[in-house]
mmCIF file with all atom_site columns, C-alpha atoms in Angstrom:
data_model
loop_
_atom_site.group_PDB
_atom_site.id
_atom_site.type_symbol
_atom_site.label_atom_id
_atom_site.label_alt_id
_atom_site.label_comp_id
_atom_site.label_asym_id
_atom_site.label_entity_id
_atom_site.label_seq_id
_atom_site.pdbx_PDB_ins_code
_atom_site.Cartn_x
_atom_site.Cartn_y
_atom_site.Cartn_z
_atom_site.occupancy
_atom_site.B_iso_or_equiv
_atom_site.pdbx_formal_charge
_atom_site.auth_seq_id
_atom_site.auth_comp_id
_atom_site.auth_asym_id
_atom_site.auth_atom_id
_atom_site.pdbx_PDB_model_num
ATOM 1   C CA . MET A 1 1   ? 17.214  13.335  -7.591  1.00 0.00 ? 1   MET A CA 1
ATOM 2   C CA . GLY A 1 2   ? 20.315  11.230  -8.335  1.00 0.00 ? 2   GLY A CA 1
ATOM 3   C CA . ARG A 1 3   ? 20.625  10.173  -4.694  1.00 0.00 ? 3   ARG A CA 1
ATOM 4   C CA . ARG A 1 4   ? 16.988  9.082   -4.537  1.00 0.00 ? 4   ARG A CA 1
ATOM 5   C CA . LYS A 1 5   ? 17.352  7.042   -7.689  1.00 0.00 ? 5   LYS A CA 1
ATOM 6   C CA . LYS A 1 6   ? 20.459  5.259   -6.365  1.00 0.00 ? 6   LYS A CA 1
ATOM 7   C CA . THR A 1 7   ? 18.761  4.551   -3.033  1.00 0.00 ? 7   THR A CA 1
ATOM 8   C CA . CYS A 1 8   ? 15.739  3.207   -4.852  1.00 0.00 ? 8   CYS A CA 1
ATOM 9   C CA . ARG A 1 9   ? 17.889  0.925   -6.993  1.00 0.00 ? 9   ARG A CA 1
ATOM 10  C CA . LYS A 1 10  ? 19.692  -0.760  -4.119  1.00 0.00 ? 10  LYS A CA 1
ATOM 11  C CA . ASP A 1 11  ? 16.987  -1.006  -1.440  1.00 0.00 ? 11  ASP A CA 1
ATOM 12  C CA . SER A 1 12  ? 14.665  -3.959  -1.514  1.00 0.00 ? 12  SER A CA 1
ATOM 13  C CA . VAL A 1 13  ? 10.990  -3.080  -1.599  1.00 0.00 ? 13  VAL A CA 1
ATOM 14  C CA . ILE A 1 14  ? 8.098   -5.005  -0.053  1.00 0.00 ? 14  ILE A CA 1
ATOM 15  C CA . LEU A 1 15  ? 4.561   -4.509  -1.329  1.00 0.00 ? 15  LEU A CA 1
ATOM 16  C CA . LEU A 1 16  ? 1.658   -5.606  0.841   1.00 0.00 ? 16  LEU A CA 1
ATOM 17  C CA . ILE A 1 17  ? -1.475  -6.310  -1.160  1.00 0.00 ? 17  ILE A CA 1
ATOM 18  C CA . ASP A 1 18  ? -5.014  -7.553  -0.637  1.00 0.00 ? 18  ASP A CA 1
ATOM 19  C CA . GLY A 1 19  ? -4.691  -11.225 -1.577  1.00 0.00 ? 19  GLY A CA 1
ATOM 20  C CA . SER A 1 20  ? -8.339  -11.456 -2.635  1.00 0.00 ? 20  SER A CA 1
ATOM 21  C CA . CYS A 1 21  ? -8.329  -8.400  -4.907  1.00 0.00 ? 21  CYS A CA 1
ATOM 22  C CA . ILE A 1 22  ? -8.002  -8.998  -8.653  1.00 0.00 ? 22  ILE A CA 1
ATOM 23  C CA . LEU A 1 23  ? -6.773  -5.417  -9.175  1.00 0.00 ? 23  LEU A CA 1
ATOM 24  C CA . CYS A 1 24  ? -4.028  -6.061  -6.609  1.00 0.00 ? 24  CYS A CA 1
ATOM 25  C CA . HIS A 1 25  ? -3.065  -9.250  -8.463  1.00 0.00 ? 25  HIS A CA 1
ATOM 26  C CA . GLY A 1 26  ? -2.820  -7.209  -11.644 1.00 0.00 ? 26  GLY A CA 1
ATOM 27  C CA . ILE A 1 27  ? -0.630  -4.615  -9.946  1.00 0.00 ? 27  ILE A CA 1
ATOM 28  C CA . THR A 1 28  ? 1.622   -7.398  -8.654  1.00 0.00 ? 28  THR A CA 1
ATOM 29  C CA . ARG A 1 29  ? 2.020   -8.889  -12.139 1.00 0.00 ? 29  ARG A CA 1
ATOM 30  C CA . PHE A 1 30  ? 2.615   -5.394  -13.577 1.00 0.00 ? 30  PHE A CA 1
ATOM 31  C CA . VAL A 1 31  ? 5.457   -4.760  -11.119 1.00 0.00 ? 31  VAL A CA 1
ATOM 32  C CA . ILE A 1 32  ? 6.989   -8.222  -11.532 1.00 0.00 ? 32  ILE A CA 1
ATOM 33  C CA . ARG A 1 33  ? 7.147   -7.852  -15.326 1.00 0.00 ? 33  ARG A CA 1
ATOM 34  C CA . ARG A 1 34  ? 8.987   -4.544  -14.940 1.00 0.00 ? 34  ARG A CA 1
ATOM 35  C CA . ASP A 1 35  ? 11.377  -5.574  -12.163 1.00 0.00 ? 35  ASP A CA 1
ATOM 36  C CA . PRO A 1 36  ? 14.303  -7.381  -13.815 1.00 0.00 ? 36  PRO A CA 1
ATOM 37  C CA . SER A 1 37  ? 16.533  -6.785  -10.774 1.00 0.00 ? 37  SER A CA 1
ATOM 38  C CA . LEU A 1 38  ? 14.058  -8.701  -8.532  1.00 0.00 ? 38  LEU A CA 1
ATOM 39  C CA . ARG A 1 39  ? 13.993  -5.910  -5.936  1.00 0.00 ? 39  ARG A CA 1
ATOM 40  C CA . PHE A 1 40  ? 10.271  -6.111  -5.214  1.00 0.00 ? 40  PHE A CA 1
ATOM 41  C CA . ARG A 1 41  ? 8.911   -8.730  -2.816  1.00 0.00 ? 41  ARG A CA 1
ATOM 42  C CA . PHE A 1 42  ? 5.243   -9.261  -2.009  1.00 0.00 ? 42  PHE A CA 1
ATOM 43  C CA . ALA A 1 43  ? 2.995   -10.412 0.813   1.00 0.00 ? 43  ALA A CA 1
ATOM 44  C CA . ALA A 1 44  ? -0.766  -10.541 1.161   1.00 0.00 ? 44  ALA A CA 1
ATOM 45  C CA . PHE A 1 45  ? -2.299  -8.635  4.073   1.00 0.00 ? 45  PHE A CA 1
ATOM 46  C CA . GLN A 1 46  ? -4.124  -11.826 4.984   1.00 0.00 ? 46  GLN A CA 1
ATOM 47  C CA . SER A 1 47  ? -0.927  -13.907 5.343   1.00 0.00 ? 47  SER A CA 1
ATOM 48  C CA . SER A 1 48  ? 0.892   -14.240 8.648   1.00 0.00 ? 48  SER A CA 1
ATOM 49  C CA . ALA A 1 49  ? 3.927   -12.553 7.075   1.00 0.00 ? 49  ALA A CA 1
ATOM 50  C CA . GLY A 1 50  ? 1.720   -9.671  5.906   1.00 0.00 ? 50  GLY A CA 1
ATOM 51  C CA . ARG A 1 51  ? 0.124   -9.282  9.329   1.00 0.00 ? 51  ARG A CA 1
ATOM 52  C CA . HIS A 1 52  ? 3.577   -9.356  10.959  1.00 0.00 ? 52  HIS A CA 1
ATOM 53  C CA . LEU A 1 53  ? 4.927   -6.687  8.600   1.00 0.00 ? 53  LEU A CA 1
ATOM 54  C CA . LEU A 1 54  ? 1.885   -4.478  9.216   1.00 0.00 ? 54  LEU A CA 1
ATOM 55  C CA . MET A 1 55  ? 2.313   -4.865  12.971  1.00 0.00 ? 55  MET A CA 1
ATOM 56  C CA . THR A 1 56  ? 6.028   -4.005  12.869  1.00 0.00 ? 56  THR A CA 1
ATOM 57  C CA . GLN A 1 57  ? 5.161   -0.858  10.910  1.00 0.00 ? 57  GLN A CA 1
ATOM 58  C CA . GLY A 1 58  ? 2.398   0.129   13.348  1.00 0.00 ? 58  GLY A CA 1
ATOM 59  C CA . LEU A 1 59  ? -0.353  -0.293  10.742  1.00 0.00 ? 59  LEU A CA 1
ATOM 60  C CA . ALA A 1 60  ? -3.792  -1.844  11.241  1.00 0.00 ? 60  ALA A CA 1
ATOM 61  C CA . ALA A 1 61  ? -3.867  -5.482  10.152  1.00 0.00 ? 61  ALA A CA 1
ATOM 62  C CA . GLY A 1 62  ? -7.556  -5.352  9.276   1.00 0.00 ? 62  GLY A CA 1
ATOM 63  C CA . ASP A 1 63  ? -7.436  -2.652  6.570   1.00 0.00 ? 63  ASP A CA 1
ATOM 64  C CA . PRO A 1 64  ? -6.853  -4.185  3.130   1.00 0.00 ? 64  PRO A CA 1
ATOM 65  C CA . ASP A 1 65  ? -8.217  -0.994  1.520   1.00 0.00 ? 65  ASP A CA 1
ATOM 66  C CA . THR A 1 66  ? -4.743  0.463   1.390   1.00 0.00 ? 66  THR A CA 1
ATOM 67  C CA . PHE A 1 67  ? -1.654  -0.341  -0.560  1.00 0.00 ? 67  PHE A CA 1
ATOM 68  C CA . VAL A 1 68  ? 1.510   -0.568  1.558   1.00 0.00 ? 68  VAL A CA 1
ATOM 69  C CA . LEU A 1 69  ? 5.080   -0.253  0.368   1.00 0.00 ? 69  LEU A CA 1
ATOM 70  C CA . ILE A 1 70  ? 7.895   -0.858  2.836   1.00 0.00 ? 70  ILE A CA 1
ATOM 71  C CA . GLN A 1 71  ? 11.346  0.402   1.932   1.00 0.00 ? 71  GLN A CA 1
ATOM 72  C CA . GLY A 1 72  ? 14.315  1.250   4.100   1.00 0.00 ? 72  GLY A CA 1
ATOM 73  C CA . GLY A 1 73  ? 12.362  0.369   7.241   1.00 0.00 ? 73  GLY A CA 1
ATOM 74  C CA . ARG A 1 74  ? 9.621   2.891   6.439   1.00 0.00 ? 74  ARG A CA 1
ATOM 75  C CA . ALA A 1 75  ? 6.042   2.211   5.372   1.00 0.00 ? 75  ALA A CA 1
ATOM 76  C CA . TYR A 1 76  ? 4.223   4.229   2.721   1.00 0.00 ? 76  TYR A CA 1
ATOM 77  C CA . THR A 1 77  ? 0.483   3.891   2.173   1.00 0.00 ? 77  THR A CA 1
ATOM 78  C CA . LYS A 1 78  ? -2.174  4.800   -0.359  1.00 0.00 ? 78  LYS A CA 1
ATOM 79  C CA . SER A 1 79  ? -1.077  7.206   -3.110  1.00 0.00 ? 79  SER A CA 1
ATOM 80  C CA . ALA A 1 80  ? 2.386   7.718   -1.587  1.00 0.00 ? 80  ALA A CA 1
ATOM 81  C CA . ALA A 1 81  ? 3.004   3.961   -1.872  1.00 0.00 ? 81  ALA A CA 1
ATOM 82  C CA . ALA A 1 82  ? 1.724   3.826   -5.450  1.00 0.00 ? 82  ALA A CA 1
ATOM 83  C CA . LEU A 1 83  ? 3.917   6.736   -6.527  1.00 0.00 ? 83  LEU A CA 1
ATOM 84  C CA . ARG A 1 84  ? 6.921   5.211   -4.792  1.00 0.00 ? 84  ARG A CA 1
ATOM 85  C CA . VAL A 1 85  ? 6.448   2.019   -6.831  1.00 0.00 ? 85  VAL A CA 1
ATOM 86  C CA . PHE A 1 86  ? 6.831   4.069   -10.010 1.00 0.00 ? 86  PHE A CA 1
ATOM 87  C CA . ARG A 1 87  ? 9.826   5.883   -8.568  1.00 0.00 ? 87  ARG A CA 1
ATOM 88  C CA . CYS A 1 88  ? 11.594  2.578   -7.900  1.00 0.00 ? 88  CYS A CA 1
ATOM 89  C CA . MET A 1 89  ? 10.959  1.059   -11.319 1.00 0.00 ? 89  MET A CA 1
ATOM 90  C CA . PRO A 1 90  ? 13.422  1.196   -14.202 1.00 0.00 ? 90  PRO A CA 1
ATOM 91  C CA . GLY A 1 91  ? 12.913  3.069   -17.456 1.00 0.00 ? 91  GLY A CA 1
ATOM 92  C CA . PHE A 1 92  ? 10.507  5.968   -17.809 1.00 0.00 ? 92  PHE A CA 1
ATOM 93  C CA . TRP A 1 93  ? 8.202   4.908   -14.951 1.00 0.00 ? 93  TRP A CA 1
ATOM 94  C CA . PRO A 1 94  ? 9.811   7.251   -12.369 1.00 0.00 ? 94  PRO A CA 1
ATOM 95  C CA . VAL A 1 95  ? 8.424   10.194  -14.375 1.00 0.00 ? 95  VAL A CA 1
ATOM 96  C CA . LEU A 1 96  ? 4.951   9.236   -13.091 1.00 0.00 ? 96  LEU A CA 1
ATOM 97  C CA . SER A 1 97  ? 6.142   9.843   -9.535  1.00 0.00 ? 97  SER A CA 1
ATOM 98  C CA . LEU A 1 98  ? 6.043   13.556  -10.391 1.00 0.00 ? 98  LEU A CA 1
ATOM 99  C CA . ALA A 1 99  ? 2.332   13.307  -9.585  1.00 0.00 ? 99  ALA A CA 1
ATOM 100 C CA . ALA A 1 100 ? 3.545   13.813  -6.004  1.00 0.00 ? 100 ALA A CA 1
ATOM 101 C CA . ILE A 1 101 ? 3.155   17.544  -6.669  1.00 0.00 ? 101 ILE A CA 1
ATOM 102 C CA . VAL A 1 102 ? -0.610  16.999  -6.387  1.00 0.00 ? 102 VAL A CA 1
ATOM 103 C CA . PRO A 1 103 ? -1.617  17.534  -2.743  1.00 0.00 ? 103 PRO A CA 1
ATOM 104 C CA . VAL A 1 104 ? -1.817  14.325  -0.708  1.00 0.00 ? 104 VAL A CA 1
ATOM 105 C CA . SER A 1 105 ? -5.418  15.030  0.260   1.00 0.00 ? 105 SER A CA 1
ATOM 106 C CA . VAL A 1 106 ? -6.451  15.058  -3.419  1.00 0.00 ? 106 VAL A CA 1
ATOM 107 C CA . ARG A 1 107 ? -4.340  12.021  -4.363  1.00 0.00 ? 107 ARG A CA 1
ATOM 108 C CA . ASP A 1 108 ? -5.628  9.992   -1.421  1.00 0.00 ? 108 ASP A CA 1
ATOM 109 C CA . ARG A 1 109 ? -9.257  10.921  -2.174  1.00 0.00 ? 109 ARG A CA 1
ATOM 110 C CA . VAL A 1 110 ? -8.835  9.471   -5.671  1.00 0.00 ? 110 VAL A CA 1
ATOM 111 C CA . TYR A 1 111 ? -7.030  6.469   -4.185  1.00 0.00 ? 111 TYR A CA 1
ATOM 112 C CA . ASP A 1 112 ? -9.848  5.855   -1.671  1.00 0.00 ? 112 ASP A CA 1
ATOM 113 C CA . TRP A 1 113 ? -12.471 6.068   -4.436  1.00 0.00 ? 113 TRP A CA 1
ATOM 114 C CA . ILE A 1 114 ? -10.616 3.386   -6.440  1.00 0.00 ? 114 ILE A CA 1
ATOM 115 C CA . ALA A 1 115 ? -10.081 1.251   -3.310  1.00 0.00 ? 115 ALA A CA 1
ATOM 116 C CA . ARG A 1 116 ? -13.806 1.346   -2.487  1.00 0.00 ? 116 ARG A CA 1
ATOM 117 C CA . GLY A 1 117 ? -14.847 0.273   -5.991  1.00 0.00 ? 117 GLY A CA 1
ATOM 118 C CA . ARG A 1 118 ? -12.076 -2.201  -6.854  1.00 0.00 ? 118 ARG A CA 1
ATOM 119 C CA . HIS A 1 119 ? -13.975 -5.368  -5.897  1.00 0.00 ? 119 HIS A CA 1
ATOM 120 C CA . ARG A 1 120 ? -17.091 -4.271  -7.766  1.00 0.00 ? 120 ARG A CA 1
ATOM 121 C CA . TRP A 1 121 ? -15.132 -3.225  -10.897 1.00 0.00 ? 121 TRP A CA 1
ATOM 122 C CA . PHE A 1 122 ? -12.442 -5.925  -11.014 1.00 0.00 ? 122 PHE A CA 1
ATOM 123 C CA . GLY A 1 123 ? -13.803 -8.717  -8.807  1.00 0.00 ? 123 GLY A CA 1
ATOM 124 C CA . ARG A 1 124 ? -12.420 -10.870 -6.002  1.00 0.00 ? 124 ARG A CA 1
ATOM 125 C CA . ARG A 1 125 ? -10.619 -14.164 -5.661  1.00 0.00 ? 125 ARG A CA 1
ATOM 126 C CA . GLU A 1 126 ? -10.805 -16.569 -2.786  1.00 0.00 ? 126 GLU A CA 1
ATOM 127 C CA . ASN A 1 127 ? -7.091  -17.358 -3.002  1.00 0.00 ? 127 ASN A CA 1
ATOM 128 C CA . CYS A 1 128 ? -3.971  -15.408 -3.785  1.00 0.00 ? 128 CYS A CA 1
ATOM 129 C CA . LEU A 1 129 ? -3.036  -15.809 -7.446  1.00 0.00 ? 129 LEU A CA 1
ATOM 130 C CA . LEU A 1 130 ? 0.433   -17.369 -7.804  1.00 0.00 ? 130 LEU A CA 1
ATOM 131 C CA . PRO A 1 131 ? 0.822   -18.387 -11.423 1.00 0.00 ? 131 PRO A CA 1
ATOM 132 C CA . ASP A 1 132 ? 4.276   -19.999 -11.360 1.00 0.00 ? 132 ASP A CA 1
ATOM 133 C CA . LEU A 1 133 ? 7.246   -20.870 -9.152  1.00 0.00 ? 133 LEU A CA 1
ATOM 134 C CA . ASP A 1 134 ? 9.301   -17.837 -10.239 1.00 0.00 ? 134 ASP A CA 1
ATOM 135 C CA . ILE A 1 135 ? 6.580   -15.482 -9.046  1.00 0.00 ? 135 ILE A CA 1
ATOM 136 C CA . ARG A 1 136 ? 5.951   -17.573 -5.913  1.00 0.00 ? 136 ARG A CA 1
ATOM 137 C CA . LYS A 1 137 ? 9.599   -17.022 -4.936  1.00 0.00 ? 137 LYS A CA 1
ATOM 138 C CA . ARG A 1 138 ? 8.924   -13.280 -4.832  1.00 0.00 ? 138 ARG A CA 1
ATOM 139 C CA . PHE A 1 139 ? 6.330   -13.684 -2.054  1.00 0.00 ? 139 PHE A CA 1
ATOM 140 C CA . ILE A 1 140 ? 7.145   -13.560 1.646   1.00 0.00 ? 140 ILE A CA 1
ATOM 141 C CA . ASP A 1 141 ? 5.824   -16.445 3.707   1.00 0.00 ? 141 ASP A CA 1
ATOM 142 C CA . GLU A 1 142 ? 5.786   -16.752 7.503   1.00 0.00 ? 142 GLU A CA 1
ATOM 143 C CA . GLY A 1 143 ? 8.332   -13.944 7.976   1.00 0.00 ? 143 GLY A CA 1
ATOM 144 C CA . ARG A 1 144 ? 10.786  -15.410 5.454   1.00 0.00 ? 144 ARG A CA 1
ATOM 145 C CA . GLU A 1 145 ? 11.410  -15.006 1.799   1.00 0.00 ? 145 GLU A CA 1
ATOM 146 C CA . THR A 1 146 ? 10.157  -18.194 0.151   1.00 0.00 ? 146 THR A CA 1
ATOM 147 C CA . ASP A 1 147 ? 13.797  -19.145 -0.493  1.00 0.00 ? 147 ASP A CA 1
ATOM 148 C CA . GLY A 1 148 ? 14.202  -19.443 3.311   1.00 0.00 ? 148 GLY A CA 1
ATOM 149 C CA . THR A 1 149 ? 16.092  -16.236 4.125   1.00 0.00 ? 149 THR A CA 1
ATOM 150 C CA . GLU A 1 150 ? 14.786  -14.095 6.976   1.00 0.00 ? 150 GLU A CA 1
ATOM 151 C CA . ILE A 1 151 ? 13.151  -10.746 6.182   1.00 0.00 ? 151 ILE A CA 1
#
């Protein structure tokens, strides 16, 4: 467990989200507020950077019904990605990653149910929500961090 925690602390993490999903915006803000080390970066599936990252990971660009986390050159989707977010957060949040003991088929069924209903329950936005410059810097744009460095 110690090795995993150290790896999680030093690796940068990219989250790919549905840019039109209000739930996804909420998840992004949740992670940003709990990421003082600025390890997490974000891209919308609909952006060219998001499409490029999906392609390099061998994932379908047209499926915004999944949550994607990329860490250490590996992509995690659905419930595995969500649990990995908790595992990489500081404080008590990694305890929630213990839900990985639940079989993937069960976890992903629950995940798919939430993904199918998220627009109906939480709504949609036409544009990606970027409330301020500090958060905007955490998004990846055109294959580069918004500060200009290559991803």
